[in-house]
Amino acid sequence: MLSIFEPLGPNSWRPSPLAAGPFAGLQGGAVAGLLTSELESLAAEKKWGDAIGVTAWFLRPAPMADLRTAITPITQGGRLNVIENTLYTVDGFKPIASARVTFAHKRPVDVQLSRETTQHHDPLTFPARDSKLPTGKAWFMEAMEMRPAPDIAWFRLKHQITPHAGTLAMVLGPADWTHGLARPVRNVVADPNPNLTVHLFRAPLGDWIGVQAHTRWQPERGLGMGRGTLFDTSGEIGCVSMDVVLLPARGA
């Protein structure tokens, strides 16, 4: 299967055209997925536990160029381990993006909760949406199959982020579209998100990730936010949130 980022060596990566975003540089969800997947692939070796959450910061546009990463443990050795991964160009020293992932070891507790009602979703009952850009340029949305339902937009990656991407990295691509799924107006402003936070309380079952999105905008401040509930085909798995910066649309 084609990887969206191909390894060039330890901590070195080459993005494919499918990593591109609609604005300048690479798509934020692809960048966050790269940084997270690298940490997830180390988790078993380092005994960090399961990846349960991530916050990514997009500091400047990531170019379509060879990239390198630098991993920094924030805290490790206990039940919770927090590890940061930072992205640079191969010959650059200014950080492009960073992601801080929380890993946790399972530890059951003896608490009785009311049983959750299992939900059964079938994304294939909804038509797929054409995700090609009018310019014909390849971009990250083409790496996913999208099927919008009345309340939940469903995504399935057709290409892996990296050859050893884990569960959380797989979720980040769909989650990064949350602020664009429920835009209050369209074709008026651009709305890039400078950050992305995802929390998972359980791993998704299967390949489909659903996003039930909400947005709030304050045009007078040029700011907004996106948030959403994340699903697999059996029910809720977590949540997503991001800030939004509103910019004049190109040509406006």
mmCIF file of N, CA and C in Angstrom, residues 104-238:
data_model
loop_
_atom_site.group_PDB
_atom_site.id
_atom_site.type_symbol
_atom_site.label_atom_id
_atom_site.label_comp_id
_atom_site.label_asym_id
_atom_site.label_seq_id
_atom_site.Cartn_x
_atom_site.Cartn_y
_atom_site.Cartn_z
ATOM 1 N N ALA A 104 -0.684 5.867 27.686
ATOM 2 C CA ALA A 104 -1.107 5.389 29.003
ATOM 3 C C ALA A 104 -1.129 3.866 29.033
ATOM 4 N N HIS A 105 -0.709 3.302 30.173
ATOM 5 C CA HIS A 105 -0.812 1.862 30.387
ATOM 6 C C HIS A 105 -2.191 1.537 30.951
ATOM 7 N N LYS A 106 -2.792 0.457 30.478
ATOM 8 C CA LYS A 106 -4.103 0.047 30.968
ATOM 9 C C LYS A 106 -3.999 -0.420 32.411
ATOM 10 N N ARG A 107 -4.993 -0.049 33.218
ATOM 11 C CA ARG A 107 -5.064 -0.488 34.605
ATOM 12 C C ARG A 107 -6.541 -0.545 34.998
ATOM 13 N N PRO A 108 -7.160 -1.724 34.925
ATOM 14 C CA PRO A 108 -8.602 -1.834 35.215
ATOM 15 C C PRO A 108 -8.941 -1.392 36.634
ATOM 16 N N VAL A 109 -10.123 -0.792 36.804
ATOM 17 C CA VAL A 109 -10.653 -0.430 38.120
ATOM 18 C C VAL A 109 -12.013 -1.090 38.290
ATOM 19 N N ASP A 110 -12.355 -1.433 39.516
ATOM 20 C CA ASP A 110 -13.592 -2.159 39.803
ATOM 21 C C ASP A 110 -14.737 -1.173 39.997
ATOM 22 N N VAL A 111 -15.291 -0.697 38.879
ATOM 23 C CA VAL A 111 -16.400 0.249 38.898
ATOM 24 C C VAL A 111 -17.461 -0.253 37.930
ATOM 25 N N GLN A 112 -18.694 -0.265 38.374
ATOM 26 C CA GLN A 112 -19.802 -0.704 37.532
ATOM 27 C C GLN A 112 -20.483 0.508 36.921
ATOM 28 N N LEU A 113 -20.512 0.572 35.599
ATOM 29 C CA LEU A 113 -21.185 1.648 34.882
ATOM 30 C C LEU A 113 -22.356 1.082 34.104
ATOM 31 N N SER A 114 -23.311 1.947 33.802
ATOM 32 C CA SER A 114 -24.399 1.519 32.936
ATOM 33 C C SER A 114 -23.824 1.199 31.563
ATOM 34 N N ARG A 115 -24.291 0.133 30.963
ATOM 35 C CA ARG A 115 -23.752 -0.313 29.694
ATOM 36 C C ARG A 115 -24.133 0.656 28.575
ATOM 37 N N GLU A 116 -23.151 1.013 27.756
ATOM 38 C CA GLU A 116 -23.421 1.888 26.623
ATOM 39 C C GLU A 116 -24.219 1.144 25.555
ATOM 40 N N THR A 117 -25.112 1.872 24.922
ATOM 41 C CA THR A 117 -25.863 1.287 23.818
ATOM 42 C C THR A 117 -24.973 1.243 22.575
ATOM 43 N N THR A 118 -24.810 0.065 22.021
ATOM 44 C CA THR A 118 -23.984 -0.073 20.828
ATOM 45 C C THR A 118 -24.710 0.508 19.623
ATOM 46 N N GLN A 119 -23.994 1.343 18.873
ATOM 47 C CA GLN A 119 -24.556 1.925 17.660
ATOM 48 C C GLN A 119 -23.970 1.203 16.455
ATOM 49 N N HIS A 120 -24.783 0.983 15.456
ATOM 50 C CA HIS A 120 -24.305 0.319 14.243
ATOM 51 C C HIS A 120 -24.452 1.291 13.075
ATOM 52 N N HIS A 121 -23.334 1.735 12.555
ATOM 53 C CA HIS A 121 -23.324 2.654 11.424
ATOM 54 C C HIS A 121 -22.808 1.909 10.200
ATOM 55 N N ASP A 122 -23.378 2.211 9.066
ATOM 56 C CA ASP A 122 -22.899 1.636 7.808
ATOM 57 C C ASP A 122 -22.617 2.774 6.832
ATOM 58 N N PRO A 123 -21.381 3.288 6.811
ATOM 59 C CA PRO A 123 -21.064 4.416 5.926
ATOM 60 C C PRO A 123 -21.323 4.122 4.453
ATOM 61 N N LEU A 124 -21.283 2.848 4.073
ATOM 62 C CA LEU A 124 -21.444 2.514 2.656
ATOM 63 C C LEU A 124 -22.863 2.749 2.144
ATOM 64 N N THR A 125 -23.808 3.028 3.047
ATOM 65 C CA THR A 125 -25.167 3.349 2.608
ATOM 66 C C THR A 125 -25.270 4.773 2.058
ATOM 67 N N PHE A 126 -24.197 5.569 2.215
ATOM 68 C CA PHE A 126 -24.200 6.961 1.748
ATOM 69 C C PHE A 126 -23.231 7.096 0.572
ATOM 70 N N PRO A 127 -23.565 7.926 -0.396
ATOM 71 C CA PRO A 127 -22.695 8.056 -1.586
ATOM 72 C C PRO A 127 -21.371 8.713 -1.242
ATOM 73 N N ALA A 128 -20.329 8.303 -1.942
ATOM 74 C CA ALA A 128 -19.014 8.907 -1.768
ATOM 75 C C ALA A 128 -18.987 10.292 -2.406
ATOM 76 N N ARG A 129 -18.235 11.182 -1.807
ATOM 77 C CA ARG A 129 -18.108 12.541 -2.332
ATOM 78 C C ARG A 129 -16.815 12.657 -3.130
ATOM 79 N N ASP A 130 -16.908 13.312 -4.297
ATOM 80 C CA ASP A 130 -15.715 13.584 -5.104
ATOM 81 C C ASP A 130 -14.861 14.611 -4.378
ATOM 82 N N SER A 131 -13.613 14.281 -4.133
ATOM 83 C CA SER A 131 -12.752 15.154 -3.340
ATOM 84 C C SER A 131 -11.647 15.809 -4.148
ATOM 85 N N LYS A 132 -11.734 15.780 -5.466
ATOM 86 C CA LYS A 132 -10.687 16.369 -6.288
ATOM 87 C C LYS A 132 -10.780 17.896 -6.281
ATOM 88 N N LEU A 133 -9.614 18.542 -6.271
ATOM 89 C CA LEU A 133 -9.570 19.992 -6.376
ATOM 90 C C LEU A 133 -9.851 20.432 -7.808
ATOM 91 N N PRO A 134 -10.484 21.608 -8.005
ATOM 92 C CA PRO A 134 -10.741 22.097 -9.370
ATOM 93 C C PRO A 134 -9.466 22.262 -10.189
ATOM 94 N N THR A 135 -8.350 22.524 -9.508
ATOM 95 C CA THR A 135 -7.081 22.717 -10.213
ATOM 96 C C THR A 135 -6.495 21.395 -10.715
ATOM 97 N N GLY A 136 -7.016 20.276 -10.231
ATOM 98 C CA GLY A 136 -6.465 18.980 -10.592
ATOM 99 C C GLY A 136 -5.256 18.581 -9.767
ATOM 100 N N LYS A 137 -4.822 19.453 -8.867
ATOM 101 C CA LYS A 137 -3.672 19.167 -8.010
ATOM 102 C C LYS A 137 -4.018 18.069 -7.004
ATOM 103 N N ALA A 138 -3.114 17.124 -6.800
ATOM 104 C CA ALA A 138 -3.315 16.092 -5.784
ATOM 105 C C ALA A 138 -3.251 16.719 -4.395
ATOM 106 N N TRP A 139 -4.041 16.176 -3.458
ATOM 107 C CA TRP A 139 -4.009 16.682 -2.082
ATOM 108 C C TRP A 139 -4.476 15.592 -1.128
ATOM 109 N N PHE A 140 -4.405 15.913 0.182
ATOM 110 C CA PHE A 140 -4.596 14.903 1.212
ATOM 111 C C PHE A 140 -6.001 14.303 1.197
ATOM 112 N N MET A 141 -7.010 15.076 0.843
ATOM 113 C CA MET A 141 -8.368 14.544 0.838
ATOM 114 C C MET A 141 -8.505 13.367 -0.129
ATOM 115 N N GLU A 142 -7.705 13.348 -1.192
ATOM 116 C CA GLU A 142 -7.762 12.231 -2.131
ATOM 117 C C GLU A 142 -7.176 10.949 -1.546
ATOM 118 N N ALA A 143 -6.471 11.063 -0.434
ATOM 119 C CA ALA A 143 -5.953 9.869 0.243
ATOM 120 C C ALA A 143 -7.024 9.190 1.072
ATOM 121 N N MET A 144 -8.226 9.805 1.144
ATOM 122 C CA MET A 144 -9.313 9.269 1.956
ATOM 123 C C MET A 144 -10.576 9.121 1.117
ATOM 124 N N GLU A 145 -11.361 8.144 1.463
ATOM 125 C CA GLU A 145 -12.718 8.031 0.932
ATOM 126 C C GLU A 145 -13.638 8.751 1.902
ATOM 127 N N MET A 146 -14.494 9.641 1.393
ATOM 128 C CA MET A 146 -15.402 10.397 2.252
ATOM 129 C C MET A 146 -16.843 10.114 1.865
ATOM 130 N N ARG A 147 -17.655 9.809 2.871
ATOM 131 C CA ARG A 147 -19.086 9.571 2.657
ATOM 132 C C ARG A 147 -19.876 10.369 3.707
ATOM 133 N N PRO A 148 -20.397 11.537 3.325
ATOM 134 C CA PRO A 148 -21.141 12.355 4.279
ATOM 135 C C PRO A 148 -22.544 11.807 4.514
ATOM 136 N N ALA A 149 -22.900 11.637 5.779
ATOM 137 C CA ALA A 149 -24.246 11.274 6.208
ATOM 138 C C ALA A 149 -24.908 12.526 6.783
ATOM 139 N N PRO A 150 -26.197 12.480 7.120
ATOM 140 C CA PRO A 150 -26.865 13.692 7.615
ATOM 141 C C PRO A 150 -26.199 14.324 8.833
ATOM 142 N N ASP A 151 -25.701 13.532 9.780
ATOM 143 C CA ASP A 151 -25.121 14.084 10.998
ATOM 144 C C ASP A 151 -23.638 13.783 11.168
ATOM 145 N N ILE A 152 -23.125 12.812 10.458
ATOM 146 C CA ILE A 152 -21.743 12.372 10.629
ATOM 147 C C ILE A 152 -21.092 12.254 9.247
ATOM 148 N N ALA A 153 -19.907 12.820 9.125
ATOM 149 C CA ALA A 153 -19.122 12.633 7.901
ATOM 150 C C ALA A 153 -18.165 11.470 8.130
ATOM 151 N N TRP A 154 -18.164 10.514 7.217
ATOM 152 C CA TRP A 154 -17.362 9.299 7.372
ATOM 153 C C TRP A 154 -16.140 9.333 6.462
ATOM 154 N N PHE A 155 -15.004 8.908 6.999
ATOM 155 C CA PHE A 155 -13.748 8.912 6.268
ATOM 156 C C PHE A 155 -13.081 7.543 6.408
ATOM 157 N N ARG A 156 -12.406 7.124 5.347
ATOM 158 C CA ARG A 156 -11.602 5.911 5.396
ATOM 159 C C ARG A 156 -10.331 6.161 4.602
ATOM 160 N N LEU A 157 -9.185 6.025 5.258
ATOM 161 C CA LEU A 157 -7.912 6.224 4.570
ATOM 162 C C LEU A 157 -7.699 5.150 3.511
ATOM 163 N N LYS A 158 -7.342 5.573 2.321
ATOM 164 C CA LYS A 158 -7.010 4.643 1.244
ATOM 165 C C LYS A 158 -5.511 4.391 1.174
ATOM 166 N N HIS A 159 -4.735 5.231 1.859
ATOM 167 C CA HIS A 159 -3.285 5.103 1.903
ATOM 168 C C HIS A 159 -2.834 5.288 3.347
ATOM 169 N N GLN A 160 -1.861 4.535 3.787
ATOM 170 C CA GLN A 160 -1.364 4.672 5.142
ATOM 171 C C GLN A 160 -0.499 5.924 5.264
ATOM 172 N N ILE A 161 -0.499 6.518 6.461
ATOM 173 C CA ILE A 161 0.291 7.721 6.680
ATOM 174 C C ILE A 161 1.783 7.422 6.521
ATOM 175 N N THR A 162 2.238 6.404 7.222
ATOM 176 C CA THR A 162 3.606 5.892 7.116
ATOM 177 C C THR A 162 3.511 4.370 7.104
ATOM 178 N N PRO A 163 4.585 3.679 6.786
ATOM 179 C CA PRO A 163 4.501 2.221 6.730
ATOM 180 C C PRO A 163 4.099 1.560 8.042
ATOM 181 N N HIS A 164 4.294 2.235 9.190
ATOM 182 C CA HIS A 164 3.971 1.620 10.480
ATOM 183 C C HIS A 164 3.054 2.511 11.308
ATOM 184 N N ALA A 165 2.126 3.201 10.650
ATOM 185 C CA ALA A 165 1.231 4.114 11.360
ATOM 186 C C ALA A 165 0.319 3.354 12.310
ATOM 187 N N GLY A 166 0.044 3.950 13.470
ATOM 188 C CA GLY A 166 -0.822 3.340 14.463
ATOM 189 C C GLY A 166 -2.225 3.908 14.434
ATOM 190 N N THR A 167 -3.005 3.561 15.456
ATOM 191 C CA THR A 167 -4.424 3.914 15.511
ATOM 192 C C THR A 167 -4.651 5.413 15.581
ATOM 193 N N LEU A 168 -3.942 6.100 16.471
ATOM 194 C CA LEU A 168 -4.176 7.532 16.642
ATOM 195 C C LEU A 168 -3.804 8.301 15.386
ATOM 196 N N ALA A 169 -2.709 7.933 14.740
ATOM 197 C CA ALA A 169 -2.310 8.600 13.496
ATOM 198 C C ALA A 169 -3.388 8.454 12.428
ATOM 199 N N MET A 170 -4.050 7.305 12.387
ATOM 200 C CA MET A 170 -5.101 7.060 11.405
ATOM 201 C C MET A 170 -6.296 7.991 11.630
ATOM 202 N N VAL A 171 -6.564 8.332 12.887
ATOM 203 C CA VAL A 171 -7.722 9.175 13.227
ATOM 204 C C VAL A 171 -7.474 10.638 12.873
ATOM 205 N N LEU A 172 -6.238 11.071 12.904
ATOM 206 C CA LEU A 172 -5.947 12.503 12.793
ATOM 207 C C LEU A 172 -6.318 13.091 11.438
ATOM 208 N N GLY A 173 -6.162 12.319 10.369
ATOM 209 C CA GLY A 173 -6.544 12.834 9.056
ATOM 210 C C GLY A 173 -8.001 13.238 8.993
ATOM 211 N N PRO A 174 -8.939 12.318 9.305
ATOM 212 C CA PRO A 174 -10.344 12.716 9.347
ATOM 213 C C PRO A 174 -10.634 13.817 10.360
ATOM 214 N N ALA A 175 -10.042 13.730 11.563
ATOM 215 C CA ALA A 175 -10.342 14.700 12.618
ATOM 216 C C ALA A 175 -9.964 16.114 12.212
ATOM 217 N N ASP A 176 -8.916 16.263 11.415
ATOM 218 C CA ASP A 176 -8.446 17.585 11.025
ATOM 219 C C ASP A 176 -9.431 18.327 10.136
ATOM 220 N N TRP A 177 -10.438 17.631 9.577
ATOM 221 C CA TRP A 177 -11.438 18.271 8.730
ATOM 222 C C TRP A 177 -12.643 18.775 9.519
ATOM 223 N N THR A 178 -12.618 18.626 10.840
ATOM 224 C CA THR A 178 -13.789 18.977 11.651
ATOM 225 C C THR A 178 -14.247 20.407 11.417
ATOM 226 N N HIS A 179 -13.329 21.368 11.436
ATOM 227 C CA HIS A 179 -13.721 22.774 11.329
ATOM 228 C C HIS A 179 -14.256 23.125 9.948
ATOM 229 N N GLY A 180 -13.968 22.300 8.943
ATOM 230 C CA GLY A 180 -14.471 22.562 7.605
ATOM 231 C C GLY A 180 -15.778 21.879 7.290
ATOM 232 N N LEU A 181 -16.198 20.917 8.130
ATOM 233 C CA LEU A 181 -17.419 20.170 7.849
ATOM 234 C C LEU A 181 -18.679 20.939 8.216
ATOM 235 N N ALA A 182 -18.565 21.845 9.192
ATOM 236 C CA ALA A 182 -19.750 22.587 9.657
ATOM 237 C C ALA A 182 -19.511 24.087 9.562
ATOM 238 N N ARG A 183 -18.898 24.518 8.469
ATOM 239 C CA ARG A 183 -18.629 25.946 8.297
ATOM 240 C C ARG A 183 -19.950 26.708 8.203
ATOM 241 N N PRO A 184 -20.104 27.806 8.965
ATOM 242 C CA PRO A 184 -21.365 28.555 8.918
ATOM 243 C C PRO A 184 -21.592 29.272 7.603
ATOM 244 N N VAL A 185 -20.524 29.634 6.891
ATOM 245 C CA VAL A 185 -20.644 30.210 5.548
ATOM 246 C C VAL A 185 -19.544 29.588 4.700
ATOM 247 N N ARG A 186 -19.723 29.608 3.389
ATOM 248 C CA ARG A 186 -18.744 28.986 2.497
ATOM 249 C C ARG A 186 -18.278 29.962 1.428
ATOM 250 N N ASN A 187 -17.046 29.736 0.970
ATOM 251 C CA ASN A 187 -16.470 30.502 -0.138
ATOM 252 C C ASN A 187 -16.359 31.995 0.157
ATOM 253 N N VAL A 188 -16.223 32.333 1.448
ATOM 254 C CA VAL A 188 -16.090 33.737 1.837
ATOM 255 C C VAL A 188 -14.730 33.993 2.472
ATOM 256 N N VAL A 189 -14.317 33.128 3.375
ATOM 257 C CA VAL A 189 -13.023 33.252 4.029
ATOM 258 C C VAL A 189 -12.335 31.889 4.036
ATOM 259 N N ALA A 190 -11.018 31.917 4.197
ATOM 260 C CA ALA A 190 -10.258 30.700 4.481
ATOM 261 C C ALA A 190 -10.215 30.526 5.994
ATOM 262 N N ASP A 191 -10.143 29.278 6.452
ATOM 263 C CA ASP A 191 -10.220 29.028 7.894
ATOM 264 C C ASP A 191 -9.198 27.979 8.342
ATOM 265 N N PRO A 192 -7.910 28.253 8.170
ATOM 266 C CA PRO A 192 -6.913 27.287 8.627
ATOM 267 C C PRO A 192 -6.920 27.142 10.140
ATOM 268 N N ASN A 193 -6.584 25.940 10.612
ATOM 269 C CA ASN A 193 -6.487 25.690 12.046
ATOM 270 C C ASN A 193 -5.021 25.614 12.449
ATOM 271 N N PRO A 194 -4.588 26.453 13.422
ATOM 272 C CA PRO A 194 -3.181 26.439 13.834
ATOM 273 C C PRO A 194 -2.839 25.314 14.796
ATOM 274 N N ASN A 195 -3.845 24.565 15.232
ATOM 275 C CA ASN A 195 -3.599 23.459 16.147
ATOM 276 C C ASN A 195 -4.670 22.393 15.971
ATOM 277 N N LEU A 196 -4.456 21.259 16.609
ATOM 278 C CA LEU A 196 -5.382 20.128 16.518
ATOM 279 C C LEU A 196 -5.196 19.271 17.757
ATOM 280 N N THR A 197 -6.305 18.990 18.461
ATOM 281 C CA THR A 197 -6.265 18.134 19.648
ATOM 282 C C THR A 197 -7.278 17.013 19.487
ATOM 283 N N VAL A 198 -6.831 15.793 19.738
ATOM 284 C CA VAL A 198 -7.702 14.616 19.669
ATOM 285 C C VAL A 198 -7.501 13.791 20.929
ATOM 286 N N HIS A 199 -8.621 13.348 21.501
ATOM 287 C CA HIS A 199 -8.605 12.427 22.632
ATOM 288 C C HIS A 199 -9.370 11.163 22.240
ATOM 289 N N LEU A 200 -8.820 9.997 22.544
ATOM 290 C CA LEU A 200 -9.494 8.721 22.314
ATOM 291 C C LEU A 200 -9.692 8.008 23.644
ATOM 292 N N PHE A 201 -10.934 7.582 23.922
ATOM 293 C CA PHE A 201 -11.122 6.764 25.117
ATOM 294 C C PHE A 201 -11.140 5.273 24.787
ATOM 295 N N ARG A 202 -11.203 4.961 23.492
ATOM 296 C CA ARG A 202 -10.966 3.589 23.047
ATOM 297 C C ARG A 202 -10.506 3.621 21.599
ATOM 298 N N ALA A 203 -9.839 2.560 21.194
ATOM 299 C CA ALA A 203 -9.348 2.467 19.826
ATOM 300 C C ALA A 203 -10.498 2.187 18.872
ATOM 301 N N PRO A 204 -10.471 2.748 17.676
ATOM 302 C CA PRO A 204 -11.529 2.462 16.699
ATOM 303 C C PRO A 204 -11.452 1.026 16.208
ATOM 304 N N LEU A 205 -12.623 0.480 15.894
ATOM 305 C CA LEU A 205 -12.721 -0.846 15.301
ATOM 306 C C LEU A 205 -12.948 -0.671 13.813
ATOM 307 N N GLY A 206 -12.081 -1.223 13.004
ATOM 308 C CA GLY A 206 -12.222 -1.084 11.559
ATOM 309 C C GLY A 206 -11.582 0.185 11.041
ATOM 310 N N ASP A 207 -11.811 0.447 9.751
ATOM 311 C CA ASP A 207 -11.128 1.543 9.055
ATOM 312 C C ASP A 207 -11.907 2.851 9.025
ATOM 313 N N TRP A 208 -13.220 2.804 9.281
ATOM 314 C CA TRP A 208 -14.038 4.002 9.135
ATOM 315 C C TRP A 208 -13.974 4.867 10.386
ATOM 316 N N ILE A 209 -13.788 6.187 10.172
ATOM 317 C CA ILE A 209 -13.818 7.177 11.252
ATOM 318 C C ILE A 209 -14.893 8.202 10.916
ATOM 319 N N GLY A 210 -15.817 8.416 11.847
ATOM 320 C CA GLY A 210 -16.882 9.397 11.652
ATOM 321 C C GLY A 210 -16.645 10.638 12.486
ATOM 322 N N VAL A 211 -17.016 11.806 11.946
ATOM 323 C CA VAL A 211 -16.865 13.083 12.641
ATOM 324 C C VAL A 211 -18.214 13.785 12.674
ATOM 325 N N GLN A 212 -18.708 14.031 13.876
ATOM 326 C CA GLN A 212 -19.925 14.831 14.076
ATOM 327 C C GLN A 212 -19.459 16.222 14.481
ATOM 328 N N ALA A 213 -19.490 17.168 13.566
ATOM 329 C CA ALA A 213 -18.763 18.428 13.706
ATOM 330 C C ALA A 213 -19.658 19.589 14.119
ATOM 331 N N HIS A 214 -19.048 20.550 14.843
ATOM 332 C CA HIS A 214 -19.684 21.820 15.209
ATOM 333 C C HIS A 214 -18.621 22.911 15.085
ATOM 334 N N THR A 215 -19.034 24.099 14.675
ATOM 335 C CA THR A 215 -18.109 25.229 14.606
ATOM 336 C C THR A 215 -18.754 26.470 15.201
ATOM 337 N N ARG A 216 -17.922 27.381 15.663
ATOM 338 C CA ARG A 216 -18.342 28.700 16.131
ATOM 339 C C ARG A 216 -17.353 29.712 15.583
ATOM 340 N N TRP A 217 -17.865 30.777 14.950
ATOM 341 C CA TRP A 217 -17.026 31.809 14.373
ATOM 342 C C TRP A 217 -17.368 33.168 14.977
ATOM 343 N N GLN A 218 -16.336 34.026 15.133
ATOM 344 C CA GLN A 218 -16.517 35.430 15.470
ATOM 345 C C GLN A 218 -15.793 36.259 14.404
ATOM 346 N N PRO A 219 -16.474 36.577 13.304
ATOM 347 C CA PRO A 219 -15.804 37.304 12.216
ATOM 348 C C PRO A 219 -15.215 38.634 12.668
ATOM 349 N N GLU A 220 -15.853 39.297 13.655
ATOM 350 C CA GLU A 220 -15.331 40.589 14.102
ATOM 351 C C GLU A 220 -13.967 40.456 14.771
ATOM 352 N N ARG A 221 -13.618 39.268 15.213
ATOM 353 C CA ARG A 221 -12.293 39.010 15.790
ATOM 354 C C ARG A 221 -11.407 38.229 14.831
ATOM 355 N N GLY A 222 -11.989 37.717 13.770
ATOM 356 C CA GLY A 222 -11.212 36.908 12.836
ATOM 357 C C GLY A 222 -10.799 35.568 13.399
ATOM 358 N N LEU A 223 -11.613 35.043 14.318
ATOM 359 C CA LEU A 223 -11.271 33.800 14.999
ATOM 360 C C LEU A 223 -12.482 32.877 15.064
ATOM 361 N N GLY A 224 -12.216 31.628 15.328
ATOM 362 C CA GLY A 224 -13.287 30.659 15.501
ATOM 363 C C GLY A 224 -12.758 29.403 16.163
ATOM 364 N N MET A 225 -13.594 28.399 16.197
ATOM 365 C CA MET A 225 -13.184 27.114 16.747
ATOM 366 C C MET A 225 -13.987 26.012 16.084
ATOM 367 N N GLY A 226 -13.420 24.835 16.089
ATOM 368 C CA GLY A 226 -14.128 23.646 15.635
ATOM 369 C C GLY A 226 -14.036 22.586 16.709
ATOM 370 N N ARG A 227 -15.053 21.779 16.814
ATOM 371 C CA ARG A 227 -15.048 20.670 17.773
ATOM 372 C C ARG A 227 -15.941 19.575 17.221
ATOM 373 N N GLY A 228 -15.733 18.368 17.686
ATOM 374 C CA GLY A 228 -16.544 17.285 17.170
ATOM 375 C C GLY A 228 -16.401 16.029 17.993
ATOM 376 N N THR A 229 -17.365 15.135 17.821
ATOM 377 C CA THR A 229 -17.337 13.809 18.415
ATOM 378 C C THR A 229 -16.879 12.824 17.353
ATOM 379 N N LEU A 230 -16.023 11.905 17.738
ATOM 380 C CA LEU A 230 -15.457 10.925 16.815
ATOM 381 C C LEU A 230 -16.116 9.571 17.023
ATOM 382 N N PHE A 231 -16.347 8.858 15.921
ATOM 383 C CA PHE A 231 -17.046 7.573 15.942
ATOM 384 C C PHE A 231 -16.292 6.544 15.119
ATOM 385 N N ASP A 232 -16.514 5.264 15.444
ATOM 386 C CA ASP A 232 -16.301 4.190 14.478
ATOM 387 C C ASP A 232 -17.681 3.616 14.170
ATOM 388 N N THR A 233 -17.751 2.527 13.448
ATOM 389 C CA THR A 233 -19.061 2.010 13.052
ATOM 390 C C THR A 233 -19.821 1.378 14.210
ATOM 391 N N SER A 234 -19.184 1.257 15.391
ATOM 392 C CA SER A 234 -19.865 0.696 16.567
ATOM 393 C C SER A 234 -20.262 1.745 17.586
ATOM 394 N N GLY A 235 -19.799 2.996 17.438
ATOM 395 C CA GLY A 235 -20.178 4.028 18.402
ATOM 396 C C GLY A 235 -19.077 5.043 18.617
ATOM 397 N N GLU A 236 -19.215 5.814 19.683
ATOM 398 C CA GLU A 236 -18.317 6.921 19.989
ATOM 399 C C GLU A 236 -16.948 6.403 20.425
ATOM 400 N N ILE A 237 -15.890 7.090 19.963
ATOM 401 C CA ILE A 237 -14.534 6.707 20.354
ATOM 402 C C ILE A 237 -13.740 7.857 20.964
ATOM 403 N N GLY A 238 -14.160 9.107 20.786
ATOM 404 C CA GLY A 238 -13.384 10.211 21.325
ATOM 405 C C GLY A 238 -13.889 11.550 20.842
#
